[in-house]
Amino acid sequence: MKKDTFTFTNNRTNQSYEFNILDSTRGPSVVDISSFYKETGMFTFDVGYTSTASCESAITLIDGEKGELRYRGVAIEELAENHSYLETCYLLLNGILPSKKELESFDLELRHRSFIDENLRMLIAAFPDSAHPMSILASGVTALASFYYEHLEMKKEEDCQEMARRIIAKIPTLAAFAYRKSLGVPFIYPDIDKSFTENFLYMLRAYPGGKMKRTIDGVEEIKAIEIKALDTIFTLHADHEQNASTTTVRTVASTGAHPYVAISAGISALWGRAHGGANESVMAQLEMIADVKNVDAFIERAKDPNDEFRLMGFGHRVYKNFDPRAKALKKLQDQLKDELTLDSHLMQIAERIEEIALNDDYFVSRNLYPNIDFYSGVILTALKIERPMFTAIFVIGRTVGWITQLMEFREDKSSKIARPRQLYSGK
Ligand code: CMC
């Protein structure tokens, strides 16, 4: 059967070229231009890859028009409401949700793997107290490649799974240590009696000896609602197909570098405020706006083409309707209102921004809706997590996505070193 093709005509030479159209199981089809240069002697030009599919993937689907996000075919809303982050990790890594027994064994394995080598702890201790947790985290994950150098060559599926589970388990410990380093307080080791998300909150909050804060009303417990809220945040961040950090991970992996070095590069890419760093910037911006009465003036600045100011937490390359992760977080925020202390002053400013932007022609015509980062900051603050840790929280959630994408890349026989070309305009 003849394949569907796409014809390019060069009107300088009147020559036409046909390229195969490949269909996705869902979403836009693609034109396979891998032989474009060979056949036409020209490159294609696509700054920021706005029209380019860089790989074939069966992990995550985003339907930007409908505002839909699915991991391995399962809707994000279903995962956020009815499954835990660890079930989501298992789903991403294995393609199916775990049975009760599989989940128990996965959970136990991660608990036991959550410790880091004492020398790595000392490396973290050597950072200045002023170090940003993201800087420590990126360095710590690069250092992990030295502690587990054997993961450079992975011959069997079990080796890949071990490599993946190891880093997923250790990332919260590294992040918590990075945080405690920035406060200048002693590190708290993981507690294997605690689940993934509870353990992370424990490592952030506990006093030496594993004691929790005491007040005259008694000992401060980690509330179930806090664990559920953070667990949902991790789930909503778990993967997002070929975004900037994932593309970075795949690019570094394409050179044959160690998987943990590729993840470290992903952490660095995520840090920028156009990507994962936006959650930190949203809170900084809300504080800068300071009062509901100032919102209009900042909206005008965001609309001014001569002003570099952007509304942080708004807009997305792919979502052109709404970001389903933002919708889920807004719902979570509403559920938490009665149980946790949300910063009502900052929330009022955020609500006013949202109200104006959702009705203003500038934002509506450009499909600029609140994204996940617009809501996560208020919730993280209510969980007593300090602002410099916000992007590190994103890292904890996203590590499973990066590692799953990296494993898919390694299994793909057609994968190549990432090596784009350029339109030269120099001397
Ligand atoms: N505030 C004001 N105007 C904006 C904003 C914004 N946040 N975002 C985009 N625009 C305007 C932009 O000026 C441009 O206008 P015009 O067509 O008149 O020149 C138009 O909208 C298209 O913007 P773009 O920069 O071409 O869009 P992009 O797809 O390259 O960028 C983005 C996407 C997320 C980087 C951008 O919307 C942005 O910088 N948002 C703020 C940062 C942010 O919240 N990032 C988190 C993204 S979600 C978490 C994640 O997955 O990383």
CSV table of C-alpha atoms and ligand atoms in Angstrom, one decimal:
chain,number,residue,atom,x,y,z
A,1,MET,CA,0.0,0.0,0.0
A,2,LYS,CA,1.3,3.4,-0.9
A,3,LYS,CA,2.2,5.5,2.1
A,4,ASP,CA,0.8,9.0,2.5
A,5,THR,CA,3.4,11.6,1.7
A,6,PHE,CA,4.0,15.3,2.0
A,7,THR,CA,5.4,17.1,-1.0
A,8,PHE,CA,7.9,20.0,-0.7
A,9,THR,CA,8.5,22.0,-3.8
A,10,ASN,CA,11.6,24.2,-4.2
A,11,ASN,CA,10.4,27.0,-6.4
A,12,ARG,CA,14.0,28.0,-7.2
A,13,THR,CA,14.6,24.8,-9.0
A,14,ASN,CA,11.0,23.6,-9.5
A,15,GLN,CA,12.0,20.3,-8.1
A,16,SER,CA,9.6,18.4,-5.8
A,17,TYR,CA,10.4,16.0,-3.0
A,18,GLU,CA,8.2,13.6,-1.2
A,19,PHE,CA,8.4,12.6,2.5
A,20,ASN,CA,6.5,10.0,4.4
A,21,ILE,CA,3.7,11.0,6.8
A,22,LEU,CA,3.8,9.0,10.0
A,23,ASP,CA,0.7,8.8,12.1
A,24,SER,CA,0.6,9.0,15.9
A,25,THR,CA,-1.8,6.8,17.9
A,26,ARG,CA,-3.2,10.2,19.0
A,27,GLY,CA,-2.2,13.7,18.2
A,28,PRO,CA,-0.8,15.3,15.1
A,29,SER,CA,0.9,13.2,12.4
A,30,VAL,CA,4.5,14.0,11.6
A,31,VAL,CA,6.4,14.4,8.3
A,32,ASP,CA,9.5,12.2,8.4
A,33,ILE,CA,12.2,14.6,7.2
A,34,SER,CA,15.2,12.5,8.4
A,35,SER,CA,16.5,12.3,4.8
A,36,PHE,CA,15.6,16.0,4.0
A,37,TYR,CA,19.2,17.2,3.8
A,38,LYS,CA,20.4,14.1,1.9
A,39,GLU,CA,17.7,14.7,-0.7
A,40,THR,CA,17.4,18.4,-0.9
A,41,GLY,CA,20.8,19.7,0.2
A,42,MET,CA,19.0,22.0,2.7
A,43,PHE,CA,18.3,22.0,6.4
A,44,THR,CA,14.9,22.7,8.0
A,45,PHE,CA,14.8,25.7,10.3
A,46,ASP,CA,12.8,25.6,13.6
A,47,VAL,CA,14.1,27.7,16.4
A,48,GLY,CA,13.0,26.3,19.8
A,49,TYR,CA,11.6,23.2,18.0
A,50,THR,CA,8.1,24.6,17.8
A,51,SER,CA,7.2,22.3,14.9
A,52,THR,CA,9.6,19.5,15.5
A,53,ALA,CA,9.0,16.0,17.0
A,54,SER,CA,12.5,14.9,18.1
A,55,CYS,CA,11.7,11.3,19.0
A,56,GLU,CA,9.0,8.6,19.0
A,57,SER,CA,7.7,8.0,22.5
A,58,ALA,CA,5.0,5.8,24.1
A,59,ILE,CA,5.2,7.3,27.6
A,60,THR,CA,3.2,10.5,27.9
A,61,LEU,CA,0.5,12.1,25.8
A,62,ILE,CA,-0.4,15.8,26.0
A,63,ASP,CA,-3.4,17.1,24.0
A,64,GLY,CA,-2.7,20.8,24.2
A,65,GLU,CA,-6.0,21.8,22.5
A,66,LYS,CA,-8.2,19.7,24.9
A,67,GLY,CA,-6.0,20.3,28.0
A,68,GLU,CA,-5.4,16.6,28.5
A,69,LEU,CA,-2.4,14.8,30.0
A,70,ARG,CA,-2.0,11.1,30.2
A,71,TYR,CA,0.9,8.9,31.5
A,72,ARG,CA,0.9,5.5,29.7
A,73,GLY,CA,-2.7,6.2,28.7
A,74,VAL,CA,-4.0,6.9,32.2
A,75,ALA,CA,-5.5,10.4,32.8
A,76,ILE,CA,-3.6,12.7,35.2
A,77,GLU,CA,-6.9,13.4,37.1
A,78,GLU,CA,-7.4,9.7,37.8
A,79,LEU,CA,-3.8,9.4,39.0
A,80,ALA,CA,-3.9,12.5,41.2
A,81,GLU,CA,-7.2,11.5,42.8
A,82,ASN,CA,-7.1,7.8,43.1
A,83,HIS,CA,-3.4,6.7,43.1
A,84,SER,CA,-0.2,7.5,44.9
A,85,TYR,CA,3.0,9.0,43.5
A,86,LEU,CA,4.7,5.6,43.9
A,87,GLU,CA,2.0,3.9,41.8
A,88,THR,CA,2.5,6.6,39.2
A,89,CYS,CA,6.3,5.9,39.2
A,90,TYR,CA,5.6,2.2,38.8
A,91,LEU,CA,3.2,3.0,35.9
A,92,LEU,CA,5.7,5.2,34.1
A,93,LEU,CA,8.6,2.7,34.6
A,94,ASN,CA,6.6,-0.5,33.7
A,95,GLY,CA,3.7,0.7,31.5
A,96,ILE,CA,1.1,-0.7,33.9
A,97,LEU,CA,-0.2,0.2,37.4
A,98,PRO,CA,1.2,-2.2,40.1
A,99,SER,CA,-0.8,-4.9,41.9
A,100,LYS,CA,-1.0,-4.5,45.7
A,101,LYS,CA,2.0,-6.9,46.1
A,102,GLU,CA,4.1,-5.2,43.4
A,103,LEU,CA,3.4,-1.8,45.0
A,104,GLU,CA,4.5,-3.1,48.5
A,105,SER,CA,7.7,-4.5,47.1
A,106,PHE,CA,8.4,-1.4,45.1
A,107,ASP,CA,7.8,0.8,48.1
A,108,LEU,CA,10.1,-1.3,50.4
A,109,GLU,CA,12.8,-1.3,47.8
A,110,LEU,CA,12.7,2.5,47.5
A,111,ARG,CA,12.7,2.8,51.3
A,112,HIS,CA,15.9,0.7,51.6
A,113,ARG,CA,17.6,2.5,48.7
A,114,SER,CA,16.9,6.0,50.1
A,115,PHE,CA,20.2,6.3,51.9
A,116,ILE,CA,23.2,8.1,50.3
A,117,ASP,CA,26.9,7.2,50.7
A,118,GLU,CA,28.5,9.1,53.7
A,119,ASN,CA,31.1,10.6,51.4
A,120,LEU,CA,28.3,12.1,49.3
A,121,ARG,CA,26.9,13.6,52.6
A,122,MET,CA,30.3,15.1,53.2
A,123,LEU,CA,30.3,16.5,49.7
A,124,ILE,CA,27.0,18.3,50.4
A,125,ALA,CA,28.4,19.5,53.8
A,126,ALA,CA,31.2,21.2,51.9
A,127,PHE,CA,28.9,23.6,50.1
A,128,PRO,CA,28.5,27.1,51.4
A,129,ASP,CA,25.4,27.6,53.5
A,130,SER,CA,24.2,30.2,50.9
A,131,ALA,CA,24.2,27.5,48.1
A,132,HIS,CA,20.9,27.2,46.3
A,133,PRO,CA,19.4,23.7,46.8
A,134,MET,CA,19.2,23.2,43.0
A,135,SER,CA,22.9,23.8,42.7
A,136,ILE,CA,23.6,21.1,45.4
A,137,LEU,CA,21.1,18.8,43.8
A,138,ALA,CA,22.6,19.0,40.3
A,139,SER,CA,26.1,18.5,41.8
A,140,GLY,CA,25.0,15.7,44.0
A,141,VAL,CA,23.4,13.8,41.2
A,142,THR,CA,26.5,14.2,39.0
A,143,ALA,CA,28.5,12.8,42.0
A,144,LEU,CA,26.1,9.8,42.2
A,145,ALA,CA,27.5,8.7,38.8
A,146,SER,CA,30.9,8.2,40.6
A,147,PHE,CA,29.2,6.1,43.4
A,148,TYR,CA,27.3,4.0,40.8
A,149,TYR,CA,29.7,4.0,37.8
A,150,GLU,CA,28.5,0.5,36.9
A,151,HIS,CA,25.2,2.0,35.5
A,152,LEU,CA,27.2,3.4,32.5
A,153,GLU,CA,26.8,0.1,30.8
A,154,MET,CA,23.4,-1.6,31.4
A,155,LYS,CA,23.0,-4.8,29.5
A,156,LYS,CA,19.8,-6.2,31.0
A,157,GLU,CA,16.4,-4.8,31.8
A,158,GLU,CA,17.0,-5.5,35.6
A,159,ASP,CA,20.1,-3.3,35.5
A,160,CYS,CA,18.1,-0.4,34.1
A,161,GLN,CA,15.3,-0.9,36.6
A,162,GLU,CA,17.9,-0.9,39.5
A,163,MET,CA,19.5,2.3,38.1
A,164,ALA,CA,16.1,3.9,37.9
A,165,ARG,CA,14.9,2.9,41.3
A,166,ARG,CA,18.1,3.9,43.0
A,167,ILE,CA,17.9,7.5,41.8
A,168,ILE,CA,14.2,7.9,42.4
A,169,ALA,CA,14.8,6.7,46.0
A,170,LYS,CA,17.8,8.9,46.6
A,171,ILE,CA,16.6,12.2,45.1
A,172,PRO,CA,14.4,13.2,48.1
A,173,THR,CA,17.3,12.5,50.5
A,174,LEU,CA,19.7,14.7,48.4
A,175,ALA,CA,17.0,17.4,48.2
A,176,ALA,CA,16.4,17.3,51.9
A,177,PHE,CA,20.1,17.4,52.7
A,178,ALA,CA,20.5,20.3,50.3
A,179,TYR,CA,17.7,22.1,52.1
A,180,ARG,CA,19.1,21.5,55.6
A,181,LYS,CA,22.6,22.5,54.4
A,182,SER,CA,21.1,25.9,53.2
A,183,LEU,CA,19.7,26.3,56.8
A,184,GLY,CA,22.9,25.2,58.4
A,185,VAL,CA,21.1,22.6,60.5
A,186,PRO,CA,22.1,18.9,60.9
A,187,PHE,CA,21.1,16.4,58.2
A,188,ILE,CA,18.3,13.9,59.0
A,189,TYR,CA,18.7,10.4,57.6
A,190,PRO,CA,15.8,8.7,55.9
A,191,ASP,CA,13.5,6.6,58.2
A,192,ILE,CA,12.6,3.3,56.5
A,193,ASP,CA,9.4,3.1,58.5
A,194,LYS,CA,8.0,6.0,56.6
A,195,SER,CA,6.5,6.1,53.1
A,196,PHE,CA,8.2,8.0,50.2
A,197,THR,CA,6.4,11.4,50.7
A,198,GLU,CA,6.1,11.3,54.4
A,199,ASN,CA,9.8,10.5,54.7
A,200,PHE,CA,10.7,13.5,52.6
A,201,LEU,CA,8.6,15.9,54.8
A,202,TYR,CA,10.2,14.2,57.9
A,203,MET,CA,13.7,14.7,56.6
A,204,LEU,CA,12.9,18.4,56.1
A,205,ARG,CA,11.3,19.0,59.4
A,206,ALA,CA,12.7,16.6,62.1
A,207,TYR,CA,15.2,17.5,64.8
A,208,PRO,CA,18.3,15.4,65.4
A,209,GLY,CA,17.4,12.0,66.8
A,210,GLY,CA,14.3,11.9,64.6
A,211,LYS,CA,12.3,14.0,67.1
A,212,MET,CA,9.5,16.2,65.8
A,213,LYS,CA,9.0,19.8,67.0
A,214,ARG,CA,7.3,20.1,70.4
A,215,THR,CA,5.0,23.0,71.3
A,216,ILE,CA,3.0,23.5,74.5
A,217,ASP,CA,0.1,21.8,72.7
A,218,GLY,CA,2.2,18.6,72.1
A,219,VAL,CA,4.3,17.1,69.4
A,220,GLU,CA,3.8,18.4,65.8
A,221,GLU,CA,2.8,15.5,63.6
A,222,ILE,CA,3.1,15.3,59.8
A,223,LYS,CA,-0.6,15.5,58.8
A,224,ALA,CA,-2.1,12.9,56.4
A,225,ILE,CA,-3.5,15.8,54.4
A,226,GLU,CA,0.0,17.3,54.0
A,227,ILE,CA,1.4,14.0,52.8
A,228,LYS,CA,-1.5,13.6,50.3
A,229,ALA,CA,-1.1,17.2,49.1
A,230,LEU,CA,2.7,16.8,48.4
A,231,ASP,CA,2.2,13.3,47.0
A,232,THR,CA,-0.3,14.8,44.5
A,233,ILE,CA,2.2,17.6,43.6
A,234,PHE,CA,4.8,14.9,42.8
A,235,THR,CA,2.3,13.0,40.7
A,236,LEU,CA,1.3,16.0,38.7
A,237,HIS,CA,5.0,16.7,37.9
A,238,ALA,CA,6.0,13.1,37.1
A,239,ASP,CA,6.4,13.5,33.3
A,240,HIS,CA,5.6,16.0,30.6
A,241,GLU,CA,6.9,14.5,27.3
A,242,GLN,CA,9.6,16.3,25.4
A,243,ASN,CA,9.9,19.5,27.4
A,244,ALA,CA,13.3,21.4,27.7
A,245,SER,CA,14.7,19.4,30.6
A,246,THR,CA,13.6,16.0,29.2
A,247,THR,CA,15.1,17.0,25.8
A,248,THR,CA,18.3,17.9,27.7
A,249,VAL,CA,18.3,14.5,29.4
A,250,ARG,CA,17.8,12.7,26.1
A,251,THR,CA,20.5,14.8,24.4
A,252,VAL,CA,23.1,14.1,27.1
A,253,ALA,CA,22.1,10.4,27.1
A,254,SER,CA,22.5,10.4,23.3
A,255,THR,CA,26.3,10.9,23.7
A,256,GLY,CA,26.6,7.7,25.7
A,257,ALA,CA,27.1,9.6,29.0
A,258,HIS,CA,26.3,8.1,32.4
A,259,PRO,CA,22.5,8.2,33.1
A,260,TYR,CA,22.9,10.1,36.3
A,261,VAL,CA,24.9,12.8,34.5
A,262,ALA,CA,22.1,13.1,32.0
A,263,ILE,CA,19.6,13.5,34.9
A,264,SER,CA,21.9,16.2,36.5
A,265,ALA,CA,21.8,18.1,33.2
A,266,GLY,CA,18.0,17.8,33.2
A,267,ILE,CA,18.0,19.3,36.7
A,268,SER,CA,20.1,22.3,35.5
A,269,ALA,CA,17.7,22.8,32.5
A,270,LEU,CA,14.7,22.7,34.8
A,271,TRP,CA,16.2,25.4,37.1
A,272,GLY,CA,15.5,28.2,34.7
A,273,ARG,CA,12.5,30.4,35.3
A,274,ALA,CA,10.9,29.8,31.9
A,275,HIS,CA,10.7,26.1,33.0
A,276,GLY,CA,10.6,24.6,36.5
A,277,GLY,CA,12.1,27.7,38.2
A,278,ALA,CA,8.8,29.5,37.5
A,279,ASN,CA,7.3,28.2,40.7
A,280,GLU,CA,9.9,30.1,42.8
A,281,SER,CA,9.4,33.2,40.6
A,282,VAL,CA,5.6,33.1,40.9
A,283,MET,CA,5.9,33.6,44.7
A,284,ALA,CA,8.6,36.2,44.3
A,285,GLN,CA,6.3,38.0,41.9
A,286,LEU,CA,3.3,37.8,44.1
A,287,GLU,CA,5.3,39.3,47.0
A,288,MET,CA,6.7,42.0,44.7
A,289,ILE,CA,3.1,43.0,43.6
A,290,ALA,CA,2.4,43.2,47.3
A,291,ASP,CA,-1.2,44.4,47.2
A,292,VAL,CA,-4.3,43.6,45.2
A,293,LYS,CA,-4.5,47.3,44.2
A,294,ASN,CA,-1.1,47.0,42.3
A,295,VAL,CA,-2.3,44.0,40.2
A,296,ASP,CA,-3.6,46.1,37.3
A,297,ALA,CA,-0.4,48.0,36.9
A,298,PHE,CA,1.6,44.7,36.7
A,299,ILE,CA,-0.9,43.3,34.2
A,300,GLU,CA,-0.3,46.4,32.0
A,301,ARG,CA,3.5,45.8,32.3
A,302,ALA,CA,3.1,42.1,31.2
A,303,LYS,CA,1.2,43.3,28.1
A,304,ASP,CA,3.7,45.9,27.2
A,305,PRO,CA,5.9,44.6,24.3
A,306,ASN,CA,8.7,47.0,25.4
A,307,ASP,CA,8.8,45.7,28.9
A,308,GLU,CA,10.5,42.4,29.7
A,309,PHE,CA,8.2,41.7,32.6
A,310,ARG,CA,6.1,38.5,32.2
A,311,LEU,CA,3.4,37.1,34.4
A,312,MET,CA,5.1,34.1,35.9
A,313,GLY,CA,3.0,30.9,36.0
A,314,PHE,CA,1.2,31.9,32.9
A,315,GLY,CA,1.5,30.5,29.4
A,316,HIS,CA,2.7,27.2,28.0
A,317,ARG,CA,4.2,26.1,24.7
A,318,VAL,CA,1.8,23.1,24.4
A,319,TYR,CA,-1.4,23.9,26.3
A,320,LYS,CA,-3.6,26.2,24.4
A,321,ASN,CA,-6.8,25.7,26.4
A,322,PHE,CA,-5.8,25.1,30.0
A,323,ASP,CA,-3.1,23.2,31.9
A,324,PRO,CA,-4.8,20.2,33.4
A,325,ARG,CA,-2.1,20.0,36.1
A,326,ALA,CA,-3.0,23.6,37.1
A,327,LYS,CA,-6.7,22.7,37.2
A,328,ALA,CA,-5.9,19.7,39.5
A,329,LEU,CA,-3.8,21.9,41.8
A,330,LYS,CA,-6.4,24.6,42.0
A,331,LYS,CA,-8.9,21.9,43.1
A,332,LEU,CA,-6.3,20.7,45.7
A,333,GLN,CA,-5.8,24.3,46.9
A,334,ASP,CA,-9.5,24.6,47.4
A,335,GLN,CA,-9.6,21.3,49.4
A,336,LEU,CA,-6.7,22.5,51.6
A,337,LYS,CA,-8.3,25.8,52.5
A,338,ASP,CA,-10.0,24.5,55.6
A,339,GLU,CA,-7.2,22.2,56.8
A,340,LEU,CA,-4.0,24.1,56.2
A,341,THR,CA,-3.0,27.8,56.6
A,342,LEU,CA,-2.8,29.1,53.1
A,343,ASP,CA,-1.4,32.6,52.7
A,344,SER,CA,-4.7,34.5,52.2
A,345,HIS,CA,-3.0,37.8,51.3
A,346,LEU,CA,-0.9,36.2,48.5
A,347,MET,CA,-3.9,34.2,47.4
A,348,GLN,CA,-6.0,37.3,47.0
A,349,ILE,CA,-3.4,38.8,44.7
A,350,ALA,CA,-3.1,35.5,42.8
A,351,GLU,CA,-6.9,35.3,42.4
A,352,ARG,CA,-7.1,38.9,41.1
A,353,ILE,CA,-4.3,38.2,38.5
A,354,GLU,CA,-6.2,35.1,37.4
A,355,GLU,CA,-9.5,36.9,37.1
A,356,ILE,CA,-8.1,39.7,35.0
A,357,ALA,CA,-5.9,37.5,32.8
A,358,LEU,CA,-8.6,35.0,32.1
A,359,ASN,CA,-10.8,37.9,30.7
A,360,ASP,CA,-8.2,40.2,29.1
A,361,ASP,CA,-7.9,40.0,25.4
A,362,TYR,CA,-4.1,40.1,25.4
A,363,PHE,CA,-4.0,36.8,27.4
A,364,VAL,CA,-7.1,35.2,25.9
A,365,SER,CA,-6.0,35.8,22.3
A,366,ARG,CA,-2.5,34.3,23.0
A,367,ASN,CA,-4.0,31.3,25.0
A,368,LEU,CA,-2.2,32.4,28.1
A,369,TYR,CA,-3.7,30.4,31.0
A,370,PRO,CA,-2.3,29.7,34.5
A,371,ASN,CA,0.1,26.8,34.4
A,372,ILE,CA,1.1,24.3,37.1
A,373,ASP,CA,3.6,26.7,38.7
A,374,PHE,CA,0.9,29.4,39.3
A,375,TYR,CA,-0.7,27.3,42.0
A,376,SER,CA,2.0,25.1,43.4
A,377,GLY,CA,3.8,27.8,45.3
A,378,VAL,CA,0.9,28.7,47.6
A,379,ILE,CA,0.4,25.0,48.5
A,380,LEU,CA,4.1,24.4,49.1
A,381,THR,CA,4.2,27.4,51.3
A,382,ALA,CA,1.3,26.0,53.3
A,383,LEU,CA,3.4,22.8,53.7
A,384,LYS,CA,6.0,24.9,55.3
A,385,ILE,CA,8.4,24.4,52.4
A,386,GLU,CA,10.7,27.4,51.8
A,387,ARG,CA,10.8,29.0,48.4
A,388,PRO,CA,14.3,28.0,47.3
A,389,MET,CA,13.1,24.4,47.6
A,390,PHE,CA,10.2,24.7,45.2
A,391,THR,CA,12.1,23.7,42.0
A,392,ALA,CA,13.8,20.9,44.0
A,393,ILE,CA,10.2,19.6,44.7
A,394,PHE,CA,9.7,19.6,40.9
A,395,VAL,CA,12.9,17.6,40.5
A,396,ILE,CA,11.7,15.0,43.0
A,397,GLY,CA,8.5,14.5,41.0
A,398,ARG,CA,10.1,14.7,37.6
A,399,THR,CA,13.0,12.3,38.1
A,400,VAL,CA,10.9,9.3,37.3
A,401,GLY,CA,9.8,10.9,34.0
A,402,TRP,CA,13.4,11.7,33.0
A,403,ILE,CA,14.7,8.3,33.8
A,404,THR,CA,11.8,6.6,32.0
A,405,GLN,CA,12.4,8.7,28.9
A,406,LEU,CA,16.1,7.9,29.1
A,407,MET,CA,15.4,4.2,29.3
A,408,GLU,CA,13.1,4.5,26.3
A,409,PHE,CA,15.8,6.3,24.4
A,410,ARG,CA,18.4,3.6,25.2
A,411,GLU,CA,16.0,0.9,24.0
A,412,ASP,CA,15.2,2.7,20.7
A,413,LYS,CA,17.4,1.1,18.0
A,414,SER,CA,16.8,4.2,15.8
A,415,SER,CA,18.2,6.7,18.3
A,416,LYS,CA,21.2,8.8,17.3
A,417,ILE,CA,23.4,11.4,18.9
A,418,ALA,CA,21.5,14.7,19.0
A,419,ARG,CA,23.3,17.0,16.6
A,420,PRO,CA,21.2,19.8,15.1
A,421,ARG,CA,22.6,22.0,12.3
A,422,GLN,CA,22.4,25.8,11.9
A,423,LEU,CA,21.6,28.6,9.5
A,424,TYR,CA,25.0,30.3,9.4
A,425,SER,CA,24.9,34.1,9.3
A,426,GLY,CA,28.5,35.0,10.3
A,427,LYS,CA,31.5,36.2,8.4
B,1,CMC,N1,3.2,36.9,30.4
B,1,CMC,C1,3.0,37.8,29.4
B,1,CMC,N2,3.0,37.5,28.1
B,1,CMC,C2,3.4,36.3,27.8
B,1,CMC,C3,3.6,35.3,28.7
B,1,CMC,C4,3.5,35.6,30.1
B,1,CMC,N3,3.8,34.7,31.1
B,1,CMC,N4,3.9,34.1,28.1
B,1,CMC,C5,3.9,34.3,26.8
B,1,CMC,N5,3.5,35.6,26.6
B,1,CMC,C6,3.3,36.3,25.3
B,1,CMC,C7,4.6,36.6,24.6
B,1,CMC,O1,5.1,37.8,24.8
B,1,CMC,C8,4.2,36.4,23.1
B,1,CMC,O2,3.5,37.6,22.7
B,1,CMC,P1,3.6,38.1,21.2
B,1,CMC,O3,3.0,37.1,20.3
B,1,CMC,O4,2.8,39.4,21.2
B,1,CMC,O5,5.1,38.3,21.0
B,1,CMC,C9,3.2,35.3,23.1
B,1,CMC,O6,2.6,35.3,24.5
B,1,CMC,C10,3.8,33.9,22.9
B,1,CMC,O7,4.8,33.7,23.8
B,1,CMC,P2,6.2,32.8,23.5
B,1,CMC,O8,7.2,33.3,24.4
B,1,CMC,O9,6.4,32.8,22.0
B,1,CMC,O10,5.7,31.4,23.9
B,1,CMC,P3,6.6,30.1,24.2
B,1,CMC,O11,5.8,28.9,23.9
B,1,CMC,O12,7.9,30.3,23.6
B,1,CMC,O13,6.9,30.2,25.8
B,1,CMC,C11,6.6,30.0,28.2
B,1,CMC,C12,6.2,29.5,26.8
B,1,CMC,C13,6.1,29.0,29.2
B,1,CMC,C14,8.2,29.9,28.3
B,1,CMC,C15,6.1,31.4,28.4
B,1,CMC,O14,4.7,31.4,28.3
B,1,CMC,C16,6.6,32.0,29.7
B,1,CMC,O15,7.7,32.6,29.7
B,1,CMC,N6,5.8,31.9,30.8
B,1,CMC,C17,6.2,32.4,32.1
B,1,CMC,C18,7.1,31.4,32.7
B,1,CMC,C19,6.4,30.1,33.2
B,1,CMC,O16,5.3,30.2,33.9
B,1,CMC,N7,6.9,28.9,33.0
B,1,CMC,C20,6.4,27.7,33.4
B,1,CMC,C21,5.9,26.8,32.3
B,1,CMC,S1,4.9,25.4,33.0
B,1,CMC,C22,6.0,24.5,33.9
B,1,CMC,C23,6.8,23.7,32.9
B,1,CMC,O17,6.3,22.7,32.4
B,1,CMC,O18,8.0,24.0,32.8
